[in-house]
Amino acid sequence: MDINISGITPPLLLGVMWAGVSLATVFTIIRTTIRLHISRRLFVDDAFVYLALAILIAMAVLYTLINDIIFQIVLVGEGLLPPSPEFMSQVPFFLKVQFAIIVLFWTTLWAVKWSFLMYYKKLFIGLPGHMQKCWWAVVIFSVLAYLGCWVTQLLSCTPIPTYFDNQCQTPKDIYNSNLSLYYAMGVDVVCDILIMALPLRLLWGLKVNSKQKVALAAIFSLGFIVIAFAVVRVVETSATFKHVNPMWLALWSMIEASVSKYIPNRAQPHAKLRW
């Protein structure tokens, strides 16, 4: 049976996902080439970029495994397909994989954030103490925000084993699930804004002309692109009285995760060339 939901088919969904992964891989290779050409070595921030790419690939692999189930769940949920015994037996597997993907999604986003923080740490060497304190404050906030994502997800369905048995269908469960989605988006956006704000103070002390300062400010502000996709992801997937649509969640999660990988590959080496 040919499946088409709002113009999205299983092959198209996979195509978008793996196209994003491919572009992220290409950008990472370019970044590595530039970094080795300029610095002759790699740094801790590079390790976080590679970690983010590895997790992004793992997400795509897992989504590939459950791609067909995702569309079946959407069709069954909309009453367009009767739930067969085979389908019901696949739901626990889907829920386990989906839980893992959600955790990987946060981790790849935060790996990118920590890549920026490690990159900025090198820029803050020798600067006044208050700049170092600001850096540490953002680091601590980002770690606590990441741990908060774990807590809200674990509390989205209690007791936890019922999460994998498809028993989290009460209004409270749905509310907690959506709350977890909004919390993750909120702290994601706040972290990005704080991280982008860190190096802007340094720009005023640079001995370059105004055009160069504006260019550098634009480079360091590329995170607003990720913020835009984070907001779109929540708007497109959130539901008030039911669980999120797994197809849209898969699509926008992979798009946001992929876009987040492009930013450090573009901003950090380019900023290094201009610094």
mmCIF file of C-alpha atoms in Angstrom:
data_model
loop_
_atom_site.group_PDB
_atom_site.id
_atom_site.type_symbol
_atom_site.label_atom_id
_atom_site.label_comp_id
_atom_site.label_asym_id
_atom_site.label_seq_id
_atom_site.Cartn_x
_atom_site.Cartn_y
_atom_site.Cartn_z
ATOM 1 C CA MET A 1 0.000 0.000 0.000
ATOM 2 C CA ASP A 2 1.323 3.421 -0.978
ATOM 3 C CA ILE A 3 1.368 5.680 2.076
ATOM 4 C CA ASN A 4 1.152 9.442 1.709
ATOM 5 C CA ILE A 5 0.467 11.644 4.741
ATOM 6 C CA SER A 6 0.259 15.370 4.011
ATOM 7 C CA GLY A 7 2.567 14.865 1.037
ATOM 8 C CA ILE A 8 5.126 12.919 3.077
ATOM 9 C CA THR A 9 5.912 9.336 2.106
ATOM 10 C CA PRO A 10 8.223 6.887 3.925
ATOM 11 C CA PRO A 11 10.955 7.161 1.229
ATOM 12 C CA LEU A 12 10.704 10.971 1.243
ATOM 13 C CA LEU A 13 11.069 11.122 5.023
ATOM 14 C CA LEU A 14 14.168 8.945 4.910
ATOM 15 C CA GLY A 15 15.533 10.947 1.992
ATOM 16 C CA VAL A 16 15.253 14.222 3.916
ATOM 17 C CA MET A 17 16.870 12.670 6.972
ATOM 18 C CA TRP A 18 19.858 11.191 5.184
ATOM 19 C CA ALA A 19 20.310 14.284 3.027
ATOM 20 C CA GLY A 20 20.684 16.276 6.230
ATOM 21 C CA VAL A 21 23.177 13.774 7.601
ATOM 22 C CA SER A 22 25.153 13.855 4.345
ATOM 23 C CA LEU A 23 25.368 17.652 4.357
ATOM 24 C CA ALA A 24 26.417 17.632 8.013
ATOM 25 C CA THR A 25 29.161 15.138 7.174
ATOM 26 C CA VAL A 26 30.410 17.250 4.272
ATOM 27 C CA PHE A 27 30.454 20.410 6.415
ATOM 28 C CA THR A 28 32.339 18.544 9.148
ATOM 29 C CA ILE A 29 34.978 17.372 6.677
ATOM 30 C CA ILE A 30 35.377 20.938 5.393
ATOM 31 C CA ARG A 31 35.640 22.211 8.969
ATOM 32 C CA THR A 32 38.331 19.661 9.785
ATOM 33 C CA THR A 33 40.301 20.582 6.673
ATOM 34 C CA ILE A 34 40.198 24.302 7.561
ATOM 35 C CA ARG A 35 41.075 23.664 11.194
ATOM 36 C CA LEU A 36 44.081 21.499 10.304
ATOM 37 C CA HIS A 37 45.217 24.030 7.704
ATOM 38 C CA ILE A 38 45.070 26.910 10.197
ATOM 39 C CA SER A 39 45.972 25.325 13.536
ATOM 40 C CA ARG A 40 47.721 22.113 12.440
ATOM 41 C CA ARG A 41 45.812 20.251 15.148
ATOM 42 C CA LEU A 42 42.351 19.524 16.515
ATOM 43 C CA PHE A 43 40.887 20.743 19.801
ATOM 44 C CA VAL A 44 38.260 19.766 22.369
ATOM 45 C CA ASP A 45 35.568 21.715 20.498
ATOM 46 C CA ASP A 46 36.257 19.541 17.450
ATOM 47 C CA ALA A 47 35.663 16.415 19.541
ATOM 48 C CA PHE A 48 32.192 17.681 20.487
ATOM 49 C CA VAL A 49 31.434 18.365 16.815
ATOM 50 C CA TYR A 50 32.406 14.801 15.895
ATOM 51 C CA LEU A 51 30.305 13.508 18.790
ATOM 52 C CA ALA A 52 27.316 15.482 17.515
ATOM 53 C CA LEU A 53 27.793 14.068 14.013
ATOM 54 C CA ALA A 54 28.062 10.497 15.311
ATOM 55 C CA ILE A 55 24.854 10.929 17.307
ATOM 56 C CA LEU A 56 23.099 12.475 14.302
ATOM 57 C CA ILE A 57 24.019 9.411 12.232
ATOM 58 C CA ALA A 58 22.776 7.138 15.036
ATOM 59 C CA MET A 59 19.454 9.021 15.050
ATOM 60 C CA ALA A 60 19.083 8.538 11.302
ATOM 61 C CA VAL A 61 19.831 4.814 11.620
ATOM 62 C CA LEU A 62 17.234 4.386 14.365
ATOM 63 C CA TYR A 63 14.629 6.352 12.428
ATOM 64 C CA THR A 64 15.333 4.138 9.435
ATOM 65 C CA LEU A 65 14.546 1.085 11.579
ATOM 66 C CA ILE A 66 11.151 2.439 12.666
ATOM 67 C CA ASN A 67 10.249 4.430 9.553
ATOM 68 C CA ASP A 68 7.432 2.113 8.445
ATOM 69 C CA ILE A 69 6.057 1.824 11.982
ATOM 70 C CA ILE A 70 5.897 5.613 12.282
ATOM 71 C CA PHE A 71 3.534 5.879 9.332
ATOM 72 C CA GLN A 72 1.434 2.961 10.542
ATOM 73 C CA ILE A 73 1.023 4.643 13.939
ATOM 74 C CA VAL A 74 -0.137 7.862 12.274
ATOM 75 C CA LEU A 75 -2.653 6.003 10.098
ATOM 76 C CA VAL A 76 -3.976 3.948 13.016
ATOM 77 C CA GLY A 77 -4.212 7.048 15.185
ATOM 78 C CA GLU A 78 -6.273 8.845 12.535
ATOM 79 C CA GLY A 79 -8.531 5.828 12.087
ATOM 80 C CA LEU A 80 -7.366 5.200 8.511
ATOM 81 C CA LEU A 81 -5.893 1.787 9.262
ATOM 82 C CA PRO A 82 -7.119 -0.918 11.646
ATOM 83 C CA PRO A 83 -4.543 -1.975 14.267
ATOM 84 C CA SER A 84 -3.440 -5.485 13.324
ATOM 85 C CA PRO A 85 -1.904 -7.942 15.846
ATOM 86 C CA GLU A 86 1.456 -7.487 14.100
ATOM 87 C CA PHE A 87 1.175 -3.726 14.483
ATOM 88 C CA MET A 88 0.406 -3.985 18.204
ATOM 89 C CA SER A 89 3.438 -6.207 18.710
ATOM 90 C CA GLN A 90 5.658 -3.558 17.089
ATOM 91 C CA VAL A 91 4.497 -0.662 19.262
ATOM 92 C CA PRO A 92 6.695 -1.480 22.321
ATOM 93 C CA PHE A 93 9.752 -1.677 20.055
ATOM 94 C CA PHE A 94 8.838 1.675 18.510
ATOM 95 C CA LEU A 95 8.424 3.302 21.926
ATOM 96 C CA LYS A 96 11.826 2.058 23.108
ATOM 97 C CA VAL A 97 13.549 3.297 19.961
ATOM 98 C CA GLN A 98 11.652 6.598 20.127
ATOM 99 C CA PHE A 99 12.780 7.126 23.720
ATOM 100 C CA ALA A 100 16.389 6.526 22.684
ATOM 101 C CA ILE A 101 16.039 8.936 19.761
ATOM 102 C CA ILE A 102 14.684 11.694 22.009
ATOM 103 C CA VAL A 103 17.700 11.332 24.306
ATOM 104 C CA LEU A 104 20.057 11.322 21.308
ATOM 105 C CA PHE A 105 18.326 14.407 19.923
ATOM 106 C CA TRP A 106 19.032 16.426 23.064
ATOM 107 C CA THR A 107 22.575 15.108 23.240
ATOM 108 C CA THR A 108 23.482 16.100 19.690
ATOM 109 C CA LEU A 109 22.081 19.610 20.257
ATOM 110 C CA TRP A 110 23.969 20.008 23.517
ATOM 111 C CA ALA A 111 27.171 18.573 22.019
ATOM 112 C CA VAL A 112 27.069 21.455 19.547
ATOM 113 C CA LYS A 113 26.509 23.936 22.398
ATOM 114 C CA TRP A 114 29.446 22.526 24.335
ATOM 115 C CA SER A 115 31.559 22.705 21.177
ATOM 116 C CA PHE A 116 30.909 26.451 21.050
ATOM 117 C CA LEU A 117 31.646 26.822 24.747
ATOM 118 C CA MET A 118 34.982 25.000 24.405
ATOM 119 C CA TYR A 119 35.805 27.174 21.394
ATOM 120 C CA TYR A 120 34.985 30.369 23.283
ATOM 121 C CA LYS A 121 37.023 29.258 26.281
ATOM 122 C CA LYS A 122 40.168 29.649 24.174
ATOM 123 C CA LEU A 123 39.129 33.182 23.244
ATOM 124 C CA PHE A 124 38.652 34.148 26.897
ATOM 125 C CA ILE A 125 42.195 33.243 27.970
ATOM 126 C CA GLY A 126 43.836 36.291 29.539
ATOM 127 C CA LEU A 127 40.579 38.263 29.755
ATOM 128 C CA PRO A 128 39.176 39.825 32.949
ATOM 129 C CA GLY A 129 37.817 37.461 35.589
ATOM 130 C CA HIS A 130 34.180 38.434 35.080
ATOM 131 C CA MET A 131 34.331 37.042 31.526
ATOM 132 C CA GLN A 132 35.568 33.714 32.883
ATOM 133 C CA LYS A 133 32.721 33.714 35.428
ATOM 134 C CA CYS A 134 30.172 34.361 32.690
ATOM 135 C CA TRP A 135 31.579 31.443 30.722
ATOM 136 C CA TRP A 136 31.338 29.118 33.719
ATOM 137 C CA ALA A 137 27.795 30.311 34.457
ATOM 138 C CA VAL A 138 26.684 29.410 30.937
ATOM 139 C CA VAL A 139 28.452 26.029 31.149
ATOM 140 C CA ILE A 140 26.716 25.178 34.429
ATOM 141 C CA PHE A 141 23.334 26.344 33.140
ATOM 142 C CA SER A 142 23.716 24.280 29.966
ATOM 143 C CA VAL A 143 24.560 21.134 31.941
ATOM 144 C CA LEU A 144 21.615 21.625 34.313
ATOM 145 C CA ALA A 145 19.306 22.328 31.373
ATOM 146 C CA TYR A 146 20.435 19.099 29.692
ATOM 147 C CA LEU A 147 19.832 17.096 32.865
ATOM 148 C CA GLY A 148 16.421 18.759 33.121
ATOM 149 C CA CYS A 149 15.535 17.303 29.722
ATOM 150 C CA TRP A 150 16.182 13.841 31.136
ATOM 151 C CA VAL A 151 14.067 14.531 34.216
ATOM 152 C CA THR A 152 11.065 15.901 32.316
ATOM 153 C CA GLN A 153 11.177 13.002 29.860
ATOM 154 C CA LEU A 154 11.357 10.401 32.630
ATOM 155 C CA LEU A 155 8.451 12.085 34.416
ATOM 156 C CA SER A 156 6.347 12.346 31.259
ATOM 157 C CA CYS A 157 4.979 8.878 31.986
ATOM 158 C CA THR A 158 4.995 7.267 35.412
ATOM 159 C CA PRO A 159 5.772 4.640 36.427
ATOM 160 C CA ILE A 160 8.495 4.543 33.774
ATOM 161 C CA PRO A 161 7.891 0.929 32.568
ATOM 162 C CA THR A 162 4.415 1.933 31.377
ATOM 163 C CA TYR A 163 6.086 4.269 28.870
ATOM 164 C CA PHE A 164 7.126 1.242 26.806
ATOM 165 C CA ASP A 165 3.790 -0.569 27.170
ATOM 166 C CA ASN A 166 1.766 2.129 25.409
ATOM 167 C CA GLN A 167 -0.174 2.850 28.595
ATOM 168 C CA CYS A 168 0.575 6.570 28.816
ATOM 169 C CA GLN A 169 -2.710 7.751 27.365
ATOM 170 C CA THR A 170 -4.290 9.671 30.237
ATOM 171 C CA PRO A 171 -4.731 13.476 29.993
ATOM 172 C CA LYS A 172 -2.013 13.849 32.641
ATOM 173 C CA ASP A 173 0.409 11.731 30.611
ATOM 174 C CA ILE A 174 -0.286 13.744 27.470
ATOM 175 C CA TYR A 175 0.140 17.021 29.387
ATOM 176 C CA ASN A 176 3.473 15.869 30.867
ATOM 177 C CA SER A 177 4.650 14.681 27.444
ATOM 178 C CA ASN A 178 3.911 18.055 25.863
ATOM 179 C CA LEU A 179 5.428 19.825 28.864
ATOM 180 C CA SER A 180 8.650 17.900 28.279
ATOM 181 C CA LEU A 181 8.623 19.020 24.648
ATOM 182 C CA TYR A 182 8.145 22.691 25.583
ATOM 183 C CA TYR A 183 10.718 22.559 28.368
ATOM 184 C CA ALA A 184 13.373 21.129 26.044
ATOM 185 C CA MET A 185 12.645 23.796 23.450
ATOM 186 C CA GLY A 186 12.715 26.559 26.068
ATOM 187 C CA VAL A 187 16.073 25.670 27.590
ATOM 188 C CA ASP A 188 17.452 24.935 24.127
ATOM 189 C CA VAL A 189 16.626 28.479 23.015
ATOM 190 C CA VAL A 190 17.866 30.093 26.243
ATOM 191 C CA CYS A 191 21.174 28.193 26.044
ATOM 192 C CA ASP A 192 21.686 29.261 22.432
ATOM 193 C CA ILE A 193 21.029 32.911 23.272
ATOM 194 C CA LEU A 194 23.441 32.842 26.224
ATOM 195 C CA ILE A 195 26.138 31.145 24.159
ATOM 196 C CA MET A 196 25.756 33.640 21.318
ATOM 197 C CA ALA A 197 25.986 36.537 23.781
ATOM 198 C CA LEU A 198 29.296 35.393 25.267
ATOM 199 C CA PRO A 199 31.682 36.507 22.477
ATOM 200 C CA LEU A 200 29.812 39.686 21.502
ATOM 201 C CA ARG A 201 31.445 41.622 24.359
ATOM 202 C CA LEU A 202 34.836 40.794 22.855
ATOM 203 C CA LEU A 203 33.961 42.362 19.514
ATOM 204 C CA TRP A 204 33.990 45.888 20.895
ATOM 205 C CA GLY A 205 37.631 45.526 21.915
ATOM 206 C CA LEU A 206 38.843 44.254 18.558
ATOM 207 C CA LYS A 207 41.024 46.544 16.502
ATOM 208 C CA VAL A 208 39.075 46.065 13.284
ATOM 209 C CA ASN A 209 36.734 48.302 11.358
ATOM 210 C CA SER A 210 32.976 48.416 11.891
ATOM 211 C CA LYS A 211 32.197 46.253 8.859
ATOM 212 C CA GLN A 212 34.427 43.486 10.155
ATOM 213 C CA LYS A 213 32.806 43.702 13.591
ATOM 214 C CA VAL A 214 29.351 43.435 12.039
ATOM 215 C CA ALA A 215 30.494 40.436 9.992
ATOM 216 C CA LEU A 216 31.857 38.697 13.074
ATOM 217 C CA ALA A 217 28.701 39.501 15.043
ATOM 218 C CA ALA A 218 26.647 37.939 12.245
ATOM 219 C CA ILE A 219 28.797 34.808 12.308
ATOM 220 C CA PHE A 220 28.487 34.423 16.074
ATOM 221 C CA SER A 221 24.716 34.979 15.810
ATOM 222 C CA LEU A 222 24.083 32.118 13.399
ATOM 223 C CA GLY A 223 22.544 30.247 16.298
ATOM 224 C CA PHE A 224 19.329 32.173 15.660
ATOM 225 C CA ILE A 225 18.839 29.867 12.689
ATOM 226 C CA VAL A 226 18.785 26.867 15.014
ATOM 227 C CA ILE A 227 16.432 28.715 17.358
ATOM 228 C CA ALA A 228 14.036 29.279 14.466
ATOM 229 C CA PHE A 229 13.997 25.570 13.648
ATOM 230 C CA ALA A 230 13.559 24.681 17.349
ATOM 231 C CA VAL A 231 10.439 26.833 17.521
ATOM 232 C CA VAL A 232 9.084 25.446 14.245
ATOM 233 C CA ARG A 233 9.666 21.891 15.500
ATOM 234 C CA VAL A 234 7.518 22.482 18.572
ATOM 235 C CA VAL A 235 4.811 24.369 16.678
ATOM 236 C CA GLU A 236 4.563 21.662 14.029
ATOM 237 C CA THR A 237 4.576 18.695 16.400
ATOM 238 C CA SER A 238 2.862 19.796 19.600
ATOM 239 C CA ALA A 239 -0.699 18.725 20.354
ATOM 240 C CA THR A 240 -2.855 19.811 23.270
ATOM 241 C CA PHE A 241 -5.120 16.830 23.808
ATOM 242 C CA LYS A 242 -3.123 14.005 22.225
ATOM 243 C CA HIS A 243 0.435 12.792 21.809
ATOM 244 C CA VAL A 244 2.629 14.393 19.170
ATOM 245 C CA ASN A 245 2.516 13.134 15.599
ATOM 246 C CA PRO A 246 5.585 10.851 15.342
ATOM 247 C CA MET A 247 6.036 11.562 11.623
ATOM 248 C CA TRP A 248 6.312 15.335 12.066
ATOM 249 C CA LEU A 249 8.417 14.841 15.179
ATOM 250 C CA ALA A 250 10.846 12.657 13.220
ATOM 251 C CA LEU A 251 11.025 15.094 10.309
ATOM 252 C CA TRP A 252 11.575 18.271 12.310
ATOM 253 C CA SER A 253 13.854 16.629 14.880
ATOM 254 C CA MET A 254 16.229 15.477 12.145
ATOM 255 C CA ILE A 255 16.044 18.841 10.382
ATOM 256 C CA GLU A 256 16.843 20.787 13.556
ATOM 257 C CA ALA A 257 19.605 18.366 14.568
ATOM 258 C CA SER A 258 21.153 18.545 11.101
ATOM 259 C CA VAL A 259 20.971 22.349 10.935
ATOM 260 C CA SER A 260 22.550 22.613 14.384
ATOM 261 C CA LYS A 261 25.524 20.692 12.983
ATOM 262 C CA TYR A 262 26.000 23.152 10.125
ATOM 263 C CA ILE A 263 26.413 26.157 12.436
ATOM 264 C CA PRO A 264 29.692 25.286 14.243
ATOM 265 C CA ASN A 265 31.159 24.001 10.992
ATOM 266 C CA ARG A 266 30.416 27.366 9.431
ATOM 267 C CA ALA A 267 30.956 29.762 12.330
ATOM 268 C CA GLN A 268 33.990 28.482 14.218
ATOM 269 C CA PRO A 269 36.560 27.989 11.438
ATOM 270 C CA HIS A 270 35.323 31.106 9.618
ATOM 271 C CA ALA A 271 35.555 33.192 12.761
ATOM 272 C CA LYS A 272 39.044 31.826 13.308
ATOM 273 C CA LEU A 273 40.067 33.111 9.902
ATOM 274 C CA ARG A 274 38.823 36.577 10.744
ATOM 275 C CA TRP A 275 40.028 36.766 14.350
#
